[in-house]
Amino acid sequence: MSMQTQLEQRVRDNFAVQELRLLNESHQHSVPANSETHFKLTLVSPDFEGLSRVARHQKIYALTQPLMQQGLHALALHLYTPIEWAEKNGQVPASPQCMGGSKSS
């Protein structure tokens, strides 16, 4: 099973998902072609209500820790309650360009 599939399944199994966007951004980094190491996760869930941003991230990191042992390297997190998502009009910040490894000038 692909890393992306495993990651998405873990999220769906553990959160009430209103919106889930999982983007493989590995191609933007200094990794071999077809890698599954860098992802951007946008998750909208009522499960985040009353939680700080740090607590939200901790929940996701605890869930994905086993995948970190299997090659998941980076996970950009954009975690919202349904109200926050509505206030953002469904817009997610763009990811910064990678400046590490062989891609730096």
mmCIF file of N, CA and C in Angstrom, residues 7 13-14 20 30-32 40 43 45 47 52-54 61 72 77-78 81 103:
data_model
loop_
_atom_site.group_PDB
_atom_site.id
_atom_site.type_symbol
_atom_site.label_atom_id
_atom_site.label_comp_id
_atom_site.label_asym_id
_atom_site.label_seq_id
_atom_site.Cartn_x
_atom_site.Cartn_y
_atom_site.Cartn_z
ATOM 1 N N LEU A 7 -1.472 6.989 4.788
ATOM 2 C CA LEU A 7 -1.666 8.238 5.510
ATOM 3 C C LEU A 7 -3.136 8.659 5.475
ATOM 4 N N ASP A 13 -9.696 6.977 9.448
ATOM 5 C CA ASP A 13 -10.075 6.041 10.508
ATOM 6 C C ASP A 13 -10.122 6.690 11.890
ATOM 7 N N ASN A 14 -9.482 7.850 12.043
ATOM 8 C CA ASN A 14 -9.345 8.434 13.376
ATOM 9 C C ASN A 14 -9.974 9.808 13.562
ATOM 10 N N LEU A 20 -10.739 16.578 3.341
ATOM 11 C CA LEU A 20 -9.389 16.039 3.417
ATOM 12 C C LEU A 20 -8.734 16.230 2.062
ATOM 13 N N SER A 30 14.470 17.395 -2.840
ATOM 14 C CA SER A 30 15.631 16.657 -3.339
ATOM 15 C C SER A 30 15.524 15.185 -2.959
ATOM 16 N N VAL A 31 14.611 14.501 -3.637
ATOM 17 C CA VAL A 31 14.394 13.076 -3.405
ATOM 18 C C VAL A 31 14.289 12.385 -4.759
ATOM 19 N N PRO A 32 14.461 11.080 -4.805
ATOM 20 C CA PRO A 32 14.331 10.363 -6.076
ATOM 21 C C PRO A 32 12.924 10.508 -6.668
ATOM 22 N N LYS A 40 1.490 17.350 2.035
ATOM 23 C CA LYS A 40 0.749 18.485 2.578
ATOM 24 C C LYS A 40 -0.659 17.972 2.886
ATOM 25 N N LEU A 43 -6.870 19.197 6.590
ATOM 26 C CA LEU A 43 -7.926 18.415 7.223
ATOM 27 C C LEU A 43 -8.877 19.346 7.950
ATOM 28 N N SER A 45 -12.090 19.125 10.434
ATOM 29 C CA SER A 45 -12.785 18.167 11.282
ATOM 30 C C SER A 45 -13.344 18.863 12.521
ATOM 31 N N ASP A 47 -13.462 17.498 15.184
ATOM 32 C CA ASP A 47 -12.622 16.978 16.267
ATOM 33 C C ASP A 47 -11.587 18.002 16.746
ATOM 34 N N SER A 52 -5.908 23.713 20.615
ATOM 35 C CA SER A 52 -4.937 24.660 20.076
ATOM 36 C C SER A 52 -4.313 24.076 18.816
ATOM 37 N N ARG A 53 -3.629 24.906 18.078
ATOM 38 C CA ARG A 53 -2.931 24.413 16.874
ATOM 39 C C ARG A 53 -1.897 23.361 17.247
ATOM 40 N N VAL A 54 -1.204 23.590 18.348
ATOM 41 C CA VAL A 54 -0.195 22.623 18.794
ATOM 42 C C VAL A 54 -0.844 21.282 19.107
ATOM 43 N N TYR A 61 0.612 14.014 14.474
ATOM 44 C CA TYR A 61 1.941 13.415 14.576
ATOM 45 C C TYR A 61 1.909 12.078 15.313
ATOM 46 N N LEU A 72 8.179 8.323 5.668
ATOM 47 C CA LEU A 72 7.540 9.632 5.636
ATOM 48 C C LEU A 72 8.492 10.613 6.309
ATOM 49 N N LEU A 77 1.046 20.598 7.774
ATOM 50 C CA LEU A 77 -0.295 20.426 8.310
ATOM 51 C C LEU A 77 -1.092 21.725 8.285
ATOM 52 N N HIS A 78 -2.296 21.629 7.758
ATOM 53 C CA HIS A 78 -3.255 22.731 7.740
ATOM 54 C C HIS A 78 -4.543 22.130 8.300
ATOM 55 N N THR A 81 -11.152 23.660 12.060
ATOM 56 C CA THR A 81 -12.521 23.300 12.417
ATOM 57 C C THR A 81 -13.400 23.702 11.236
ATOM 58 N N LYS A 103 18.741 21.292 -4.384
ATOM 59 C CA LYS A 103 17.942 22.322 -5.024
ATOM 60 C C LYS A 103 18.320 23.725 -4.557
#
